[in-house]
Coordinates of C-alpha atoms in Angstrom, one line a residue:
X1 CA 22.5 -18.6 -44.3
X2 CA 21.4 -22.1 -45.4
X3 CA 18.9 -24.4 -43.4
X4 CA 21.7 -26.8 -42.6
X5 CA 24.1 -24.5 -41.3
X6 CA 22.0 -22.8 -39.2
X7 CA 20.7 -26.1 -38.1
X8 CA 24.4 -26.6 -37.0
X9 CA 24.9 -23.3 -35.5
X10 CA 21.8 -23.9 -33.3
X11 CA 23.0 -27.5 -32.0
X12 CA 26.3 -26.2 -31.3
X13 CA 24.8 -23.2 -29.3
X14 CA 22.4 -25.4 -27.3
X15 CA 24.4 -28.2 -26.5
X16 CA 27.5 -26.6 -25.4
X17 CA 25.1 -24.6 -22.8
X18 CA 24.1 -27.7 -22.3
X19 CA 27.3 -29.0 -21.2
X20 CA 27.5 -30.2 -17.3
X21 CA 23.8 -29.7 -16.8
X22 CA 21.5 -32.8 -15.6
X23 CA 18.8 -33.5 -18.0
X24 CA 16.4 -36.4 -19.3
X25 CA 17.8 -37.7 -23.1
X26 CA 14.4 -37.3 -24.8
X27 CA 15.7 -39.5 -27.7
X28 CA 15.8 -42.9 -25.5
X29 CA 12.6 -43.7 -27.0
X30 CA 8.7 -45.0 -26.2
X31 CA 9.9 -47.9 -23.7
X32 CA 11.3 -45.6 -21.4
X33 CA 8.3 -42.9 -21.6
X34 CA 6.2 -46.0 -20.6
X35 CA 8.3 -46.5 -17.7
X36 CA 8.0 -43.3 -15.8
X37 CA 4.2 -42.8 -17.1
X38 CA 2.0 -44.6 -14.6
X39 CA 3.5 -42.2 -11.7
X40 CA 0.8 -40.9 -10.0
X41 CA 2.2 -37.3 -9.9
X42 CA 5.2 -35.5 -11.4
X43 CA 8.3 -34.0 -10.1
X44 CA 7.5 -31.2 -7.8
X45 CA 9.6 -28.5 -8.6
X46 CA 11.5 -29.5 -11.4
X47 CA 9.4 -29.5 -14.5
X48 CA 10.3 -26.5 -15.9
X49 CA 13.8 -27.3 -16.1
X50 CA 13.1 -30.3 -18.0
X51 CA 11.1 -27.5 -20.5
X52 CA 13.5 -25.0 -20.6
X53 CA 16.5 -27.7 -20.7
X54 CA 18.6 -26.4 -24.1
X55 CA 18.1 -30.2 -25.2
X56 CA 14.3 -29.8 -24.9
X57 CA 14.2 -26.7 -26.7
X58 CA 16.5 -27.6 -29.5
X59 CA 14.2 -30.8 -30.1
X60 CA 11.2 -28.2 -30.3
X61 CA 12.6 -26.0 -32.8
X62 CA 13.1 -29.3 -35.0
X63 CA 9.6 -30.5 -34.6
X64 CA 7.8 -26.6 -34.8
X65 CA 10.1 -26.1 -38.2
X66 CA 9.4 -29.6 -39.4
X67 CA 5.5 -29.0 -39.1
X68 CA 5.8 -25.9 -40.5
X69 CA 2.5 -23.3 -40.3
X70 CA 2.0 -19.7 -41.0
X71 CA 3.1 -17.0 -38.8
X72 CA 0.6 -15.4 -35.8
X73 CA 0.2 -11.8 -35.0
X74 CA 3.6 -11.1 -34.9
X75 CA 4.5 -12.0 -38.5
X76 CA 7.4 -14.4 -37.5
X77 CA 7.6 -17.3 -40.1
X78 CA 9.1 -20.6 -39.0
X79 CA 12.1 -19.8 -41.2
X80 CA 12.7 -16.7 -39.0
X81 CA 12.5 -18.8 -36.2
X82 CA 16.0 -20.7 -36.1
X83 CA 18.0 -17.1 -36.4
X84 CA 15.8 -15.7 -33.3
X85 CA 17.1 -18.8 -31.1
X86 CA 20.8 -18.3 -32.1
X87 CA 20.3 -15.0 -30.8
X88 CA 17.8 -14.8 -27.8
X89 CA 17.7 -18.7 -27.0
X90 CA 19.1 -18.2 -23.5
X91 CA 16.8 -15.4 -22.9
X92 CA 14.2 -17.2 -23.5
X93 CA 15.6 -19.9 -21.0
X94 CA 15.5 -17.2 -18.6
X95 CA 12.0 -16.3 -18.5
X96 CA 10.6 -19.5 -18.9
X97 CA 12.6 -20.5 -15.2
X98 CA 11.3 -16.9 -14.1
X99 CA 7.8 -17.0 -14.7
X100 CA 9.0 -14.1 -17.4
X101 CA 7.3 -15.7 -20.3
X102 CA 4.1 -14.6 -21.4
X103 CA 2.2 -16.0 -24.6
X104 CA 0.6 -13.2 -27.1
X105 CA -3.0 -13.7 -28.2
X106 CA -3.6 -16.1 -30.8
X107 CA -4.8 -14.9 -34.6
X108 CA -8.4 -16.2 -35.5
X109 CA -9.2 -17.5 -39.0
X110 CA -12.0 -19.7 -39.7
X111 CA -11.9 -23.0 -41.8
X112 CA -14.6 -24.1 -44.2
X113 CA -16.4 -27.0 -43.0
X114 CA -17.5 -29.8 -45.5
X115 CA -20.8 -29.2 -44.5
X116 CA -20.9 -25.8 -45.4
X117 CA -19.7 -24.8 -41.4
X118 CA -16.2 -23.3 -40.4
X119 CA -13.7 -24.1 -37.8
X120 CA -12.4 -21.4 -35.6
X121 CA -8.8 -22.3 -35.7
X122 CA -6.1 -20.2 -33.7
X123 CA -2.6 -20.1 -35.0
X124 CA -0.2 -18.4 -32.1
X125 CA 3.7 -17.0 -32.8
X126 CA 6.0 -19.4 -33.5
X127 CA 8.0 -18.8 -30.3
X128 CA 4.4 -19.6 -28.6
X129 CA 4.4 -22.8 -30.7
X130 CA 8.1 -23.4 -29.6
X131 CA 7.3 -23.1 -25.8
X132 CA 4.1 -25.3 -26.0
X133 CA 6.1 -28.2 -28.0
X134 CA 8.6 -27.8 -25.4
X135 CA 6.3 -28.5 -22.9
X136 CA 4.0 -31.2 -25.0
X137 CA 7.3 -33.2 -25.1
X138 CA 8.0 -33.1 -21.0
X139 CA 4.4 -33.9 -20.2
X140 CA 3.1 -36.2 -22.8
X141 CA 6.1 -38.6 -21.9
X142 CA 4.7 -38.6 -18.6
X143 CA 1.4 -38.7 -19.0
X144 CA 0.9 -40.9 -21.9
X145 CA 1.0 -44.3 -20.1
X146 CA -1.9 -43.5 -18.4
X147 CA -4.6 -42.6 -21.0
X148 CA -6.7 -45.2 -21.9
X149 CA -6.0 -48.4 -24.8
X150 CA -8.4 -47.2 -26.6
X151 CA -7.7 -43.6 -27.0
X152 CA -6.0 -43.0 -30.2
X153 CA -5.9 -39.6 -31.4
X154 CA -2.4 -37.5 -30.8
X155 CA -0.5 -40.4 -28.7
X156 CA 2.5 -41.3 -29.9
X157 CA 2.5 -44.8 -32.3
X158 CA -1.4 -44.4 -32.0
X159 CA -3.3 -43.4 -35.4
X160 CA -7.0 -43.8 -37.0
X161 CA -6.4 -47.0 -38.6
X162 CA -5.9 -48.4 -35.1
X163 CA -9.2 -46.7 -34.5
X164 CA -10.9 -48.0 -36.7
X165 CA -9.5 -51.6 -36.8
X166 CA -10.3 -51.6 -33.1
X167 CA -14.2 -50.6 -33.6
X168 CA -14.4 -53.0 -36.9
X169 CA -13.6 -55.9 -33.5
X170 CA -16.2 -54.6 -31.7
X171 CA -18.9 -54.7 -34.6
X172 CA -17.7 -58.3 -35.4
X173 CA -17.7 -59.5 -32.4
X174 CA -21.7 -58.8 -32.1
X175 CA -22.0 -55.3 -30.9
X176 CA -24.2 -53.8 -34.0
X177 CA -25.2 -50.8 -32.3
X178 CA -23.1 -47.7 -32.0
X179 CA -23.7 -44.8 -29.4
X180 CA -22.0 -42.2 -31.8
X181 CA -21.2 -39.0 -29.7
X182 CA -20.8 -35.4 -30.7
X183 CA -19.6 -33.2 -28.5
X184 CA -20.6 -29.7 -29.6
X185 CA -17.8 -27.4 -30.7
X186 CA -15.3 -29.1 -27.6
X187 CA -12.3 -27.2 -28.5
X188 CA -14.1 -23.7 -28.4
X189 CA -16.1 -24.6 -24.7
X190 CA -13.7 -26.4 -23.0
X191 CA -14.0 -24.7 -19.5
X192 CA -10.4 -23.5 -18.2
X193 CA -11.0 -24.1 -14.5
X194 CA -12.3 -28.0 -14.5
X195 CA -9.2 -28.5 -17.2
X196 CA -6.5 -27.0 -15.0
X197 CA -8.0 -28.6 -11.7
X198 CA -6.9 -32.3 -14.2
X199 CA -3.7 -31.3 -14.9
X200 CA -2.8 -30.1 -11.6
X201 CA -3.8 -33.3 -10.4
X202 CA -0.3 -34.4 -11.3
X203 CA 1.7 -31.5 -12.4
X204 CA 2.9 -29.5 -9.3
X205 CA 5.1 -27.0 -10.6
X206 CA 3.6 -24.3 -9.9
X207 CA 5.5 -22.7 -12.7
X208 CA 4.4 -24.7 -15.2
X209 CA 0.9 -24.5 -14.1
X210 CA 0.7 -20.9 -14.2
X211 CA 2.6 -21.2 -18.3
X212 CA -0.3 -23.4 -19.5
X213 CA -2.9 -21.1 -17.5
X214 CA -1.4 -18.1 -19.2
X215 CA -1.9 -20.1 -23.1
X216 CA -5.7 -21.0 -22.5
X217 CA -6.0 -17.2 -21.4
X218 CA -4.0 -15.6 -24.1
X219 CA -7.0 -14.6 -25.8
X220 CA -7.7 -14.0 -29.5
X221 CA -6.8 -11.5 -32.3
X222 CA -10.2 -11.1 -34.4
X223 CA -10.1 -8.2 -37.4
X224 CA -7.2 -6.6 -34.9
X225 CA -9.1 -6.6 -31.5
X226 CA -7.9 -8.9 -29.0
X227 CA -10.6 -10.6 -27.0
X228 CA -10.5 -12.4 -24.2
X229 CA -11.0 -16.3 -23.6
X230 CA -12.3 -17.9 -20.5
X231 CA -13.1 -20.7 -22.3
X232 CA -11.6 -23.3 -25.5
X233 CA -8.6 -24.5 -26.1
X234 CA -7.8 -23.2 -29.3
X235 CA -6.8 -25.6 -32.2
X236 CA -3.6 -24.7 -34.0
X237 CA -1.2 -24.7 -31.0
X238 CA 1.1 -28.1 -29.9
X239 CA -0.1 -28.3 -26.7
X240 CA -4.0 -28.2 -27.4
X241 CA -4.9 -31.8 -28.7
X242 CA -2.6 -33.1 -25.4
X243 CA -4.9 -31.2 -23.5
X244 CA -8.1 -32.3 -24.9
X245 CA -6.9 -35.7 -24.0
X246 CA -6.3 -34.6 -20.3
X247 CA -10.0 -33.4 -20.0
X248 CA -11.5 -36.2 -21.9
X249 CA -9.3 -39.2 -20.2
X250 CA -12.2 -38.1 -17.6
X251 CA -14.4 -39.4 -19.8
X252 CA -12.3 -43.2 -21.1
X253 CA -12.5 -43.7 -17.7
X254 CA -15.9 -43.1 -16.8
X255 CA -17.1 -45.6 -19.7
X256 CA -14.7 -48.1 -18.6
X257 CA -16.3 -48.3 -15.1
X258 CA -19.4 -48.7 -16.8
X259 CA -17.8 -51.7 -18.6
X260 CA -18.8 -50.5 -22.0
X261 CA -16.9 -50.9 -25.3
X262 CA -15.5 -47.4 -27.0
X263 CA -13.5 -46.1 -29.2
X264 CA -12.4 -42.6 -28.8
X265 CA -10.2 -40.5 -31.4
X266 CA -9.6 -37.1 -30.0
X267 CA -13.3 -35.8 -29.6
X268 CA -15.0 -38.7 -31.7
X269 CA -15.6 -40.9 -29.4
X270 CA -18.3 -44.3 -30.6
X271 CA -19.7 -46.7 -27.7
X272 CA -20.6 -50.2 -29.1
X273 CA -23.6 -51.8 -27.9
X274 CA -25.7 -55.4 -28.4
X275 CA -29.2 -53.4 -29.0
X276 CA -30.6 -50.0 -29.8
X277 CA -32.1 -50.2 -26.1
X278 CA -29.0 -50.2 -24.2
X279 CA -27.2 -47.5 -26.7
X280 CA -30.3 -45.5 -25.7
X281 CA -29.3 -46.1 -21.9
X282 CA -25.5 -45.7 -23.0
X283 CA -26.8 -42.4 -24.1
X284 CA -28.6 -41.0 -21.8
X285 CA -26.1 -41.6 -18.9
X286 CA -23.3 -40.7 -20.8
X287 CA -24.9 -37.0 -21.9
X288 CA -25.2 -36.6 -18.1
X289 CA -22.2 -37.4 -17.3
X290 CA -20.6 -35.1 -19.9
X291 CA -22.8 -32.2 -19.2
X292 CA -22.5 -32.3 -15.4
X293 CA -19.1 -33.3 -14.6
X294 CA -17.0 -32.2 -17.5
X295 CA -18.6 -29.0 -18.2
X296 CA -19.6 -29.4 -21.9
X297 CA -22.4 -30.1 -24.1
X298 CA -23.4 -33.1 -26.4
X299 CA -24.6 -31.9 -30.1
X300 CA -27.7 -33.7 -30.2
X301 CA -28.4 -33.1 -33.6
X302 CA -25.0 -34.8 -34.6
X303 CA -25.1 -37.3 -32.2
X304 CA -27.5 -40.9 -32.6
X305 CA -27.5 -44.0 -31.7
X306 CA -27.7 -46.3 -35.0
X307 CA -26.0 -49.4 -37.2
X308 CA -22.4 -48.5 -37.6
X309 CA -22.9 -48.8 -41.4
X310 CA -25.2 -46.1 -40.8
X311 CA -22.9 -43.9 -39.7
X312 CA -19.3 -42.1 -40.4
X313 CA -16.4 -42.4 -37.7
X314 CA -13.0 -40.5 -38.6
X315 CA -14.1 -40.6 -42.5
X316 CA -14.5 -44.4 -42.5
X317 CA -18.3 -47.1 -42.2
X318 CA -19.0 -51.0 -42.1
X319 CA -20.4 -52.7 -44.2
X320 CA -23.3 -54.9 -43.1
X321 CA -22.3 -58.8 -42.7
X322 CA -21.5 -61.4 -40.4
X323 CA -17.9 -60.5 -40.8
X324 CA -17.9 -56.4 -41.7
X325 CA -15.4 -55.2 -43.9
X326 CA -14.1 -51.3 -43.6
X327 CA -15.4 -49.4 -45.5
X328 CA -14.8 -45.1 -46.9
X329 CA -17.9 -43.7 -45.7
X330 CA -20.6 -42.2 -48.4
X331 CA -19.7 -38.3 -47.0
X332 CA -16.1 -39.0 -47.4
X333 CA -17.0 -40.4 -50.8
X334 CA -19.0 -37.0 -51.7
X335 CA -15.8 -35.1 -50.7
X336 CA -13.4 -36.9 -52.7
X337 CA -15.5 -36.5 -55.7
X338 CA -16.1 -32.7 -54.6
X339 CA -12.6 -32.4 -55.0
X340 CA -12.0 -34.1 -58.2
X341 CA -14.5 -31.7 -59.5
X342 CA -13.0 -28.8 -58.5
X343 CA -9.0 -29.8 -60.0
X344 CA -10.6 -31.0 -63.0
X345 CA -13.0 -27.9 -63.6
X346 CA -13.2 -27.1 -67.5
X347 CA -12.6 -23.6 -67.1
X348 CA -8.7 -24.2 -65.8
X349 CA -6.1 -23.2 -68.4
X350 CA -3.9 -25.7 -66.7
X351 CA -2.3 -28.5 -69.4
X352 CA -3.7 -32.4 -68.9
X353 CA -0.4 -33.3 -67.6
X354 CA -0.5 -30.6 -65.0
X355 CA -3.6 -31.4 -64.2
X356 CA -2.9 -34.9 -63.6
X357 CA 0.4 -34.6 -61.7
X358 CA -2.4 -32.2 -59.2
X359 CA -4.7 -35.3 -59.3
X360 CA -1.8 -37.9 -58.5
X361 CA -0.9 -36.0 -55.8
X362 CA -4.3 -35.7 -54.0
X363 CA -4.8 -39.4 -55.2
X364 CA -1.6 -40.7 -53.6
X365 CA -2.4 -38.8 -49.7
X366 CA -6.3 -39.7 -50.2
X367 CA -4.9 -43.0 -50.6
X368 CA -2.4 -43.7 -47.9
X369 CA -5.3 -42.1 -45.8
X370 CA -7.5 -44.8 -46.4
X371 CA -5.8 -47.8 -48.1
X372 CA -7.5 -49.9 -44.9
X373 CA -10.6 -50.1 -46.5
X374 CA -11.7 -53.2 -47.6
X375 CA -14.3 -53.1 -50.3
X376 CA -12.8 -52.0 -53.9
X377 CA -16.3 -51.0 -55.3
X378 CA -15.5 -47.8 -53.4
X379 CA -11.8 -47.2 -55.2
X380 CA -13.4 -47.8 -58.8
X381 CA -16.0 -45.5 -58.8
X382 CA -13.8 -42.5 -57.9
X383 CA -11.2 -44.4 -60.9
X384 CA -14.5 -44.4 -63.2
X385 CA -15.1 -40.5 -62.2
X386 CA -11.8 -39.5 -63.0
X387 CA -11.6 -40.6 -65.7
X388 CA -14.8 -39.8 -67.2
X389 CA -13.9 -36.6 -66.1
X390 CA -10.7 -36.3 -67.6
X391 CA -12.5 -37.4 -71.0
X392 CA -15.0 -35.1 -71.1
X393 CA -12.5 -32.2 -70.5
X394 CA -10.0 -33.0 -73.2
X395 CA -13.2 -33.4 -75.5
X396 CA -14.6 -29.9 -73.8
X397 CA -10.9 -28.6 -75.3
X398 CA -10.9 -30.2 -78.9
X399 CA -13.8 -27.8 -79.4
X400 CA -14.5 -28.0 -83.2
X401 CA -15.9 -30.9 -84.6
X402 CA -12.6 -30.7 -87.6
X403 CA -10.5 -30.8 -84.9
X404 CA -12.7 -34.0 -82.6
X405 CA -12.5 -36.0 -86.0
X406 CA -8.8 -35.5 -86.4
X407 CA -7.9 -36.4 -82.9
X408 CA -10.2 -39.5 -82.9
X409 CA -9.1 -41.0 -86.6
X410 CA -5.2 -40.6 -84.8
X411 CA -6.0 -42.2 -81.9
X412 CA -6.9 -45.2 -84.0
X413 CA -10.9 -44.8 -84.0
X414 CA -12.9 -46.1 -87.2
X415 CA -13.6 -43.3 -89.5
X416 CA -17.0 -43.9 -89.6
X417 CA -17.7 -43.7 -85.8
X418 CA -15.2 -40.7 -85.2
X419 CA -17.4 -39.1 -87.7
X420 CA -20.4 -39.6 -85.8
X421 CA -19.1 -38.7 -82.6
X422 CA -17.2 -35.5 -83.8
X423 CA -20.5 -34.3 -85.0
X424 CA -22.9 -35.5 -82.2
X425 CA -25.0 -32.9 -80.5
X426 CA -24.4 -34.9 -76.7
X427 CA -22.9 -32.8 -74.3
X428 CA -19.0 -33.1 -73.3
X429 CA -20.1 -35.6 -70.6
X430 CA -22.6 -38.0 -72.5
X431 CA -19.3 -38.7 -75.3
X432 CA -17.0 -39.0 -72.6
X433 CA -19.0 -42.7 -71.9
X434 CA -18.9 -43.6 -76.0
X435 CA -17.1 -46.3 -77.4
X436 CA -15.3 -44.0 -79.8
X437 CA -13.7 -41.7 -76.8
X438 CA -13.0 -44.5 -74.5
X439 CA -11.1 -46.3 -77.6
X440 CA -9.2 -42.8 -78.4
X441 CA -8.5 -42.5 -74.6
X442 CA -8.4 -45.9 -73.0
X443 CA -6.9 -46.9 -69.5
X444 CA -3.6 -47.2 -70.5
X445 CA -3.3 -43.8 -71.5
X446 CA -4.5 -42.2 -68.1
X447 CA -2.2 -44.6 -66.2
X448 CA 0.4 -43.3 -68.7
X449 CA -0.2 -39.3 -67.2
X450 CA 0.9 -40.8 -63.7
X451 CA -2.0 -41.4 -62.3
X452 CA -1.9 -43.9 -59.7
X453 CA -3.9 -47.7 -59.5
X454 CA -6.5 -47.4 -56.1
X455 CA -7.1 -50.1 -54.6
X456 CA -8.1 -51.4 -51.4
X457 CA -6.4 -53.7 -48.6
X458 CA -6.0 -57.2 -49.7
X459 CA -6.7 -56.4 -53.2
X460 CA -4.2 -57.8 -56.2

């Protein structure tokens, strides 16, 4: 069965059921979530038939198949998914109004870390992802009004450009310290009891309560043992970054009473301050504050208070002048280049065209990542790197000096020099910087392999 039909099987199944029933049209857009956000509590008893409503769930399915993932202990794949609804979709309507529903543990795999770390990151069944978009899309219209201006991480129409462009004001405006806070592994320590104590703050449907209890205590599947989890919310599921924004909205408001200027992404959160003496304060205060009344710990290690163009906030720096410019921070530099290095390794049998279409695609997502930044020195050297790179492996693959002469006297290179160079004793990566390799392979012919121009905002 094709995507598209049973895309229109689906629809037809869940709307006719749908037929006759009252239900919020979650496709009205922003303006109206705004208007029923700043409630200071949600329907009583009716939440979970805004969740299981077949509109709700049909939206769900779009968004879980549109983001795709790999299956969870159950070995359901997203593409399974849509022929499981046509079949069991008003089951599963049934036990989520019934309290019948209960979430399976989690599987575990860890992510490497650029620093040599890893991330636990939990990846339930894709009905469990179903059920928690299904939810994420009833509460966060609801709650989203109320989080802080300047929380941006997973709110809609929010991003880390605005992040960013929002702590480049503060530093320009004269605050040229920055209280840079880490809080130590938040998604794994998160404690279950202060986080559901927040929620039910304003959620009083009991039902729904007990369904987000019943995710944080799913527990985990490690090497085929389930354990249990009194703690964390795990990352990988819908419903955990919302969450995380719940328990640290604790937090944006604590700092805003203090009247001090932030910036928080998610669990990145970076205090701006006129002097290293008052960040020290900041910081103080602020470690009590998280340690006592939201239950978790500051990484002290991680965290310092320092020049922002001393440190790295969501992969991006400052520069250091009256007016600072954004800038792609020297770690984020180091992984870039990492990167390169790795598609560009000489031992790939790949072709220079395939290795190139690999490196525009990287390029072009690197890119629209961080196409804010403002100084172009940063965009040429990775340019230069490539394509020194790129030089040095098609001279790594010419091999025999014969063969080096040939290709350089074709590509137009004096006889005399190609001569030289085809029989110079330098390594692949000193004659990928000589005149005669740079004339054989100029610009022009690298741009001619697809590989995109980088440069930064406000460049020509």
């Amino acid at each position: 069965m094709s995507k598209q039909r049973q895309k229109n099987q689906i629809k037809l199944a869940l709307e006719k059921k749908s037929e006759g029933e009252p239900s919020r049209v979650l496709s009205q857009g922003y303006e109206a979530d705004v208007a029923i956000g700043g409630t200071e509590s949600l329907v009583a008893s009716r939440l979970m038939e805004e969740v299981a409503d077949h509109r709700n769930l049909m939206e769900a399915f779009y968004q879980v198949r549109k983001n795709k993932g790999k299956p969870g202990i159950d070995k359901m794949t997203v593409d399974q998914l849509g022929a499981y609804l046509l079949k069991h979709h008003e089951e599963l309507r049934r036990e989520l109004l019934s309290d019948g529903f209960k979430p399976q543990p989690v599987r575990r795999v860890e992510i490497p870390k650029p620093n040599g770390g890893k991330r636990n990151l939990g990846i339930p069944n894709v009905k469990d992802r179903l059920v928690q978009q299904a939810i994420l899309q009833v509460v966060q219209k609801y709650w989203d009004a109320g989080f802080h201006e300047n929380s941006y991480g997973f709110r809609p129409r929010r991003s880390q450009h605005q992040a960013i462009q929002q702590a480049q004001k503060y530093v320009g405006s004269g605050l040229r310290f920055v209280v840079d806070i880490d809080l130590e592994k938040f998604f794994d320590t998160v404690n279950h009891d202060k986080l559901m104590s927040l929620v039910a703050k304003r959620v009083q449907d009991k039902r729904l309560l007990r369904l987000i209890r019943a995710f944080l205590n799913a527990g985990v599947m490690i090497d085929g043992v389930v354990q249990d989890k009194e703690d964390g919310t795990p990352q990988g599921g819908p419903l955990s970054p919302w969450l995380s924004n719940v328990m640290l909205h604790e937090l944006d408001q604590e700092l805003e009473r203090r009247k001090l200027k932030f910036v928080r992404y998610a669990d990145d959160c970076n205090i701006y301050v006129a002097s290293k003496r008052a960040g020290e304060r900041v910081m103080e205060g602020i470690t009590s504050f998280i340690s006592k009344e939201l239950k978790l710990k500051v990484n002290e290690e991680k965290s310092a208070v320092d020049y922002p163009w001393n440190r790295k906030f969501l992969g991006f720096s400052f520069t250091n002048e009256e007016h600072p410019r954004c800038t792609i921070a020297p770690q984020s530099l180091d992984m870039a280049k990492q990167k390169i290095r790795q598609i560009t390794r000489f031992t790939r049998g790949n072709t220079i065209e395939q290795i190139s279409a690999e490196l525009a695609k990287y390029l072009t997502g690197w890119m629209e990542y961080y196409h804010i930044c403002e100084v172009q020195s940063d965009f040429t050297r990775i340019e230069q790197m490539i394509r020194r790179r790129l030089r040095a492996l098609i001279w790594h693959r010419w091999k025999t000096t014969k063969r080096r002469y040939r290709e350089l006297v074709q590509r137009k290179v004096n006889p005399s020099l190609a001569r030289r160079t085809a029989g110079s004793s330098k390594g692949r990566t000193r004659n990928s910087t000589g005149k005669a390799i740079q004339v054989a392979l100029p610009n022009a012919y690298f741009k001619s392999l697809g590989l995109p121009n980088l440069r930064c905002r406000g460049s020509t």
